[in-house]
Coordinates of C-alpha atoms in Angstrom, one line a residue:
M1 CA 232.7 105.6 98.9
T2 CA 228.8 106.3 100.1
Q3 CA 227.2 106.1 102.9
P4 CA 224.5 103.8 103.1
V5 CA 221.1 105.7 103.6
S6 CA 219.0 104.7 106.4
P7 CA 215.5 104.6 105.4
P8 CA 213.2 107.6 106.0
R9 CA 211.4 107.5 109.6
Y10 CA 207.3 108.0 109.1
D11 CA 205.3 109.7 112.1
S12 CA 201.9 107.4 112.6
G13 CA 200.6 110.5 114.4
K14 CA 199.6 107.6 117.2
A15 CA 201.8 109.3 121.0
P16 CA 204.8 107.4 121.7
A17 CA 204.5 104.2 123.2
A18 CA 206.2 106.0 126.9
A19 CA 203.3 108.2 127.0
R20 CA 200.8 106.0 127.1
P21 CA 201.6 104.0 130.4
Q22 CA 202.2 107.2 131.3
A23 CA 198.6 108.3 131.3
W24 CA 196.9 104.5 132.7
R25 CA 199.7 105.4 135.8
T26 CA 198.6 108.9 136.5
L27 CA 194.8 107.4 136.0
A28 CA 195.2 104.5 138.1
A29 CA 197.4 106.8 140.5
R30 CA 194.6 109.0 141.2
A31 CA 192.4 106.4 141.6
D32 CA 194.2 104.8 144.3
V33 CA 194.3 108.6 146.2
R34 CA 190.1 108.5 145.8
T35 CA 190.4 105.1 147.5
L36 CA 192.8 105.7 150.3
S37 CA 190.8 108.8 151.0
L38 CA 187.6 106.5 152.5
L39 CA 189.8 103.6 153.3
G40 CA 190.9 106.5 155.6
V41 CA 187.6 107.9 156.2
L42 CA 186.3 104.2 157.2
T43 CA 189.3 103.6 159.3
V44 CA 188.9 107.0 161.2
L45 CA 185.1 105.6 161.8
I46 CA 186.1 102.4 163.0
V47 CA 188.4 104.4 165.6
I48 CA 185.8 105.9 167.2
G49 CA 183.3 103.7 167.6
G50 CA 186.5 100.9 169.2
V51 CA 187.1 103.2 171.1
T52 CA 182.9 104.9 172.0
K53 CA 181.5 101.4 172.4
P54 CA 184.4 98.9 172.5
D55 CA 183.0 95.7 174.1
E56 CA 180.2 96.4 171.6
F57 CA 181.1 97.8 168.0
L58 CA 183.9 95.5 167.9
D59 CA 181.9 92.2 168.9
T60 CA 182.1 89.6 166.2
R61 CA 177.9 89.6 165.7
N62 CA 178.3 93.4 165.4
L63 CA 180.2 93.2 162.6
Q64 CA 178.6 90.6 160.9
L65 CA 175.4 92.7 161.2
V66 CA 177.2 96.1 159.5
L67 CA 178.6 93.9 157.1
T68 CA 174.7 92.0 156.5
Q69 CA 173.0 95.4 156.5
A70 CA 175.8 96.6 154.0
S71 CA 174.6 93.8 152.0
V72 CA 171.0 95.0 150.5
I73 CA 171.5 98.5 149.8
G74 CA 175.1 97.2 148.6
V75 CA 173.4 96.0 145.5
V76 CA 171.3 98.7 145.2
T77 CA 174.5 100.6 144.8
V78 CA 175.7 98.4 142.3
G79 CA 173.7 98.9 140.1
M80 CA 172.9 102.7 140.6
T81 CA 176.9 103.2 139.4
F82 CA 176.3 101.5 136.2
V83 CA 173.4 103.8 136.0
I84 CA 175.7 107.3 137.0
T85 CA 178.2 106.0 135.4
S86 CA 176.2 106.0 132.2
G87 CA 175.0 110.0 132.7
G88 CA 171.7 109.1 134.4
I89 CA 169.9 108.7 137.3
D90 CA 167.4 105.8 139.1
L91 CA 165.1 107.7 141.8
S92 CA 163.0 104.8 141.5
V93 CA 165.1 101.6 143.5
G94 CA 163.9 102.1 146.7
A95 CA 160.7 101.5 145.9
I96 CA 160.8 99.1 143.1
V97 CA 162.8 97.1 146.1
A98 CA 159.6 98.0 148.1
L99 CA 157.0 96.4 145.1
A100 CA 160.0 93.4 144.9
S101 CA 159.6 92.7 148.6
V102 CA 156.1 92.4 148.9
W103 CA 155.1 91.1 145.8
A104 CA 157.0 88.0 146.4
T105 CA 155.7 87.7 149.7
T106 CA 152.1 87.4 149.0
V107 CA 149.9 84.6 149.8
A108 CA 150.3 83.4 146.8
T109 CA 153.5 83.4 145.5
Q110 CA 155.2 81.7 149.3
E111 CA 152.4 78.4 147.5
Y112 CA 155.6 78.1 145.1
G113 CA 158.2 78.0 148.2
F114 CA 161.9 79.7 147.9
A115 CA 161.9 79.3 144.1
G116 CA 158.8 81.3 143.8
I117 CA 159.8 84.4 146.0
L118 CA 163.3 83.8 145.1
F119 CA 162.0 84.4 140.4
T120 CA 159.1 87.1 141.2
A121 CA 161.4 89.5 143.2
L122 CA 164.1 89.5 140.5
A123 CA 161.0 89.6 137.5
V124 CA 159.7 92.0 139.6
G125 CA 163.0 94.2 139.5
V126 CA 163.7 93.5 135.8
G127 CA 160.0 94.4 134.9
C128 CA 159.8 97.9 136.6
G129 CA 164.2 97.8 134.9
L130 CA 162.6 97.6 131.6
V131 CA 159.6 100.2 131.8
N132 CA 162.1 103.0 133.0
G133 CA 164.8 102.0 130.3
V134 CA 162.4 102.4 127.3
L135 CA 160.8 105.4 129.3
V136 CA 164.4 107.0 128.8
A137 CA 166.2 105.2 126.3
Y138 CA 163.1 104.8 124.0
G139 CA 160.6 107.2 125.1
G140 CA 163.1 110.4 125.1
M141 CA 162.2 110.8 129.3
V142 CA 164.0 112.9 131.0
P143 CA 165.8 110.1 133.3
F144 CA 164.7 112.5 136.8
I145 CA 161.3 112.2 135.4
A146 CA 161.0 109.0 134.6
T147 CA 162.2 107.1 137.6
L148 CA 160.6 109.6 140.3
A149 CA 157.0 108.4 138.2
M150 CA 158.1 104.8 139.0
L151 CA 158.8 105.7 142.1
A152 CA 155.5 107.1 142.5
S153 CA 153.9 104.3 140.7
A154 CA 156.1 101.2 142.2
R155 CA 155.0 102.7 146.7
G156 CA 151.7 103.0 145.3
L157 CA 150.9 99.5 144.2
A158 CA 153.1 98.4 147.0
L159 CA 151.1 100.4 149.9
Q160 CA 148.0 98.9 147.2
I161 CA 149.1 95.0 147.6
T162 CA 149.9 94.7 151.3
D163 CA 146.8 97.3 152.0
G164 CA 149.4 98.3 154.9
R165 CA 150.1 95.4 156.5
T166 CA 153.3 93.2 156.9
Q167 CA 152.9 90.3 155.2
I168 CA 155.4 87.7 156.8
V169 CA 157.2 85.1 155.5
T170 CA 156.3 81.3 156.2
V171 CA 158.4 79.7 153.5
D172 CA 161.6 77.9 156.1
S173 CA 164.3 77.7 153.4
V174 CA 163.7 81.2 152.7
L175 CA 164.1 82.1 156.7
S176 CA 167.1 79.4 157.3
L177 CA 169.2 81.5 154.9
G178 CA 169.1 84.1 157.8
E179 CA 170.0 82.1 161.1
R180 CA 173.7 81.6 162.0
D181 CA 173.5 77.4 161.2
A182 CA 173.9 79.2 157.2
Y183 CA 176.9 81.2 158.2
V184 CA 179.3 80.3 155.9
L185 CA 183.0 80.9 157.5
G186 CA 181.4 83.4 159.3
F187 CA 180.1 85.2 156.9
P188 CA 176.0 85.5 156.6
P189 CA 174.3 84.2 153.0
L190 CA 173.4 88.1 152.1
V191 CA 177.1 89.5 152.3
L192 CA 178.5 86.7 150.5
V193 CA 175.9 87.1 147.8
F194 CA 176.9 91.2 148.2
A195 CA 180.5 89.9 147.7
V196 CA 179.3 87.7 144.2
V197 CA 177.7 90.7 142.8
T198 CA 180.6 93.8 144.0
V199 CA 183.7 91.2 141.7
I200 CA 180.3 91.1 138.8
G201 CA 180.0 94.5 139.0
W202 CA 183.5 95.5 138.9
L203 CA 184.4 93.0 136.3
V204 CA 181.9 94.2 133.8
L205 CA 182.3 97.6 134.2
N206 CA 186.0 97.1 134.4
R207 CA 187.2 94.4 132.2
T208 CA 184.6 94.0 129.4
T209 CA 183.4 95.9 126.6
F210 CA 180.0 96.7 128.2
G211 CA 181.5 98.7 130.8
R212 CA 183.7 100.8 128.2
R213 CA 180.5 101.9 126.1
T214 CA 179.2 102.6 129.8
V215 CA 181.8 105.2 130.3
A216 CA 181.7 106.3 126.8
V217 CA 177.7 107.1 126.8
G218 CA 177.8 108.8 130.0
G219 CA 181.1 110.7 128.6
N220 CA 180.1 111.9 124.9
A221 CA 176.0 110.6 124.1
E222 CA 177.2 111.9 120.2
A223 CA 180.7 110.5 120.1
A224 CA 179.4 107.3 121.4
R225 CA 176.6 107.0 119.0
L226 CA 179.2 108.5 116.6
A227 CA 181.3 105.6 117.1
G228 CA 179.0 102.8 116.6
I229 CA 177.5 101.8 119.8
D230 CA 173.7 101.8 119.9
V231 CA 173.2 104.7 123.2
R232 CA 169.4 103.5 123.3
R233 CA 169.8 99.6 123.6
Q234 CA 172.7 100.6 126.2
R235 CA 170.9 102.4 128.1
L236 CA 168.1 99.9 128.4
Y237 CA 170.5 97.6 129.5
L238 CA 171.6 100.1 132.3
Y239 CA 168.1 99.9 133.9
L240 CA 167.7 96.6 133.6
L241 CA 170.9 95.7 135.6
S242 CA 169.3 98.4 138.2
G243 CA 166.4 96.5 138.0
L244 CA 168.3 93.2 138.6
C245 CA 170.3 94.5 141.6
C246 CA 166.9 95.9 142.8
G247 CA 164.9 92.8 142.2
I248 CA 168.1 90.8 144.6
A249 CA 168.4 93.3 147.2
A250 CA 164.7 92.6 147.7
F251 CA 164.7 89.2 148.3
L252 CA 167.8 90.0 150.9
L253 CA 165.4 92.1 152.6
I254 CA 163.0 89.2 152.9
I255 CA 165.7 87.4 154.6
L256 CA 166.5 90.0 156.7
A257 CA 163.6 90.7 157.4
G258 CA 161.5 87.4 157.3
S259 CA 158.7 89.3 155.8
G260 CA 157.2 91.7 153.0
Q261 CA 156.1 95.6 153.4
N262 CA 155.3 98.5 151.4
T263 CA 158.4 101.0 153.1
N264 CA 161.4 98.5 151.9
G265 CA 163.5 100.7 150.8
N266 CA 163.1 103.9 152.3
L267 CA 165.6 106.9 150.7
Y268 CA 167.5 103.7 149.5
E269 CA 167.9 105.5 146.0
L270 CA 169.2 108.3 148.3
D271 CA 171.9 106.4 150.3
A272 CA 172.8 104.7 147.1
I273 CA 173.5 108.0 144.6
A274 CA 175.0 109.3 147.9
A275 CA 177.5 106.5 148.7
A276 CA 178.4 105.9 144.3
I277 CA 179.1 109.6 144.5
I278 CA 181.0 109.8 147.4
G279 CA 183.1 107.2 146.0
G280 CA 184.1 108.4 142.7
T281 CA 182.1 108.4 139.8
L282 CA 180.7 111.0 138.9
L283 CA 177.5 112.8 138.4
S284 CA 177.4 114.0 135.3
G285 CA 179.0 110.5 133.5
G286 CA 182.1 109.6 132.1
R287 CA 183.3 107.6 135.4
G288 CA 182.7 105.2 137.5
T289 CA 183.7 102.7 140.4
I290 CA 182.3 99.7 142.1
T291 CA 185.3 99.6 144.9
G292 CA 184.6 103.4 145.7
S293 CA 180.8 102.9 145.4
V294 CA 181.4 100.1 147.9
L295 CA 182.9 101.7 150.2
G296 CA 180.9 104.5 150.8
V297 CA 177.9 101.7 151.7
L298 CA 180.2 100.8 154.6
I299 CA 181.2 104.2 155.4
F300 CA 177.2 105.1 155.5
T301 CA 176.6 101.6 157.5
T302 CA 179.0 102.1 160.1
I303 CA 178.0 105.6 160.5
T304 CA 174.6 104.3 161.5
D305 CA 176.2 101.4 163.9
I306 CA 178.0 103.4 165.8
F307 CA 175.0 106.4 166.4
A308 CA 173.0 103.0 167.2
L309 CA 175.1 101.8 170.0
N310 CA 175.9 104.9 171.5
N311 CA 172.1 106.0 171.8
L312 CA 172.5 109.1 169.5
Q313 CA 169.6 110.3 168.0
S314 CA 168.8 109.9 164.2
D315 CA 168.9 113.7 163.4
V316 CA 172.4 114.2 164.1
Q317 CA 173.5 110.9 162.4
Q318 CA 172.1 112.4 158.6
I319 CA 174.0 116.1 160.2
A320 CA 176.8 113.7 159.9
K321 CA 176.2 111.6 157.1
G322 CA 175.7 115.0 155.2
A323 CA 179.3 115.9 156.5
I324 CA 181.0 113.1 155.7
I325 CA 179.8 113.5 151.9
V326 CA 180.7 116.9 152.0
A327 CA 184.5 116.1 153.5
A328 CA 184.8 112.7 151.2
V329 CA 184.1 114.9 148.3
L330 CA 186.8 117.9 149.5
V331 CA 189.2 115.6 150.4
Q332 CA 189.1 113.5 147.2
R333 CA 189.0 116.9 144.8
R334 CA 192.6 118.2 146.7
T335 CA 194.5 114.6 146.2
A336 CA 193.0 114.1 143.1
S337 CA 194.3 117.3 142.1
T338 CA 197.3 117.0 143.4
T339 CA 198.4 113.9 141.6

């Protein structure tokens, strides 16, 4: 009696189903290690602040102030994270924030009230991002050079608009957002805007085709092109996104300061890049994390607050920031290699 013959099995060439989840678990574990490392650094800083100035640092108003100050540079960092993930860089974010803030606070703009100030800040940010994107994506310019040129141009135009003077905001509906009466559940409106931008940024980077294309372009632009991704258009969109974040940050800064100045956003580009890098975003592109970038912003803001409360000089503060960057990157490298 013949035995039944089982049908032949063909190799599809794909990795076993069990292997694919294992790879994702490994990546998730590494991401968790980086996040935990940053949380550890932030916890240590909070402990230091609580020990050195317990009554002042742990006061509710001081914690609200820290979050408020983190909100402006935090929104800029979200946009920067996308740009760096794609393998680019944007050195003009601080200058764009300055230009948007002064353009939105001119006497002519303030005549249109709240809507006029908000629209102008966003329009200037997106316009500058458009110029950067066209120069990089379609002009073939190196991002470093294109955005450096925008930095110089935007700073110069901001100085020309203000003539070196501070422009005071007189629109009550804008100024009222910075008062305690506008707080929602104990959180300033600026912090809530930062939270919304962060959540949207995380969803876009991790749960959309746009985010996957951004990572693909940063990982290997030529391979992304061969896969059917319009690399130039993607880069244009990313600089538009960075400009939009700068416009939002400029409006938040107007609320916080109640004025527009050509010195606004000074060194924001360095703080945003540093926050993104210590957060786990690769400077060479191909990997980005919004969560890590936000934690990086909180670390730097907390350092600034601790030094201010302890009346320590700014030069020591900058040295401490540099040490934190080096330590955080070394910890991430070591923990990631052992995962």
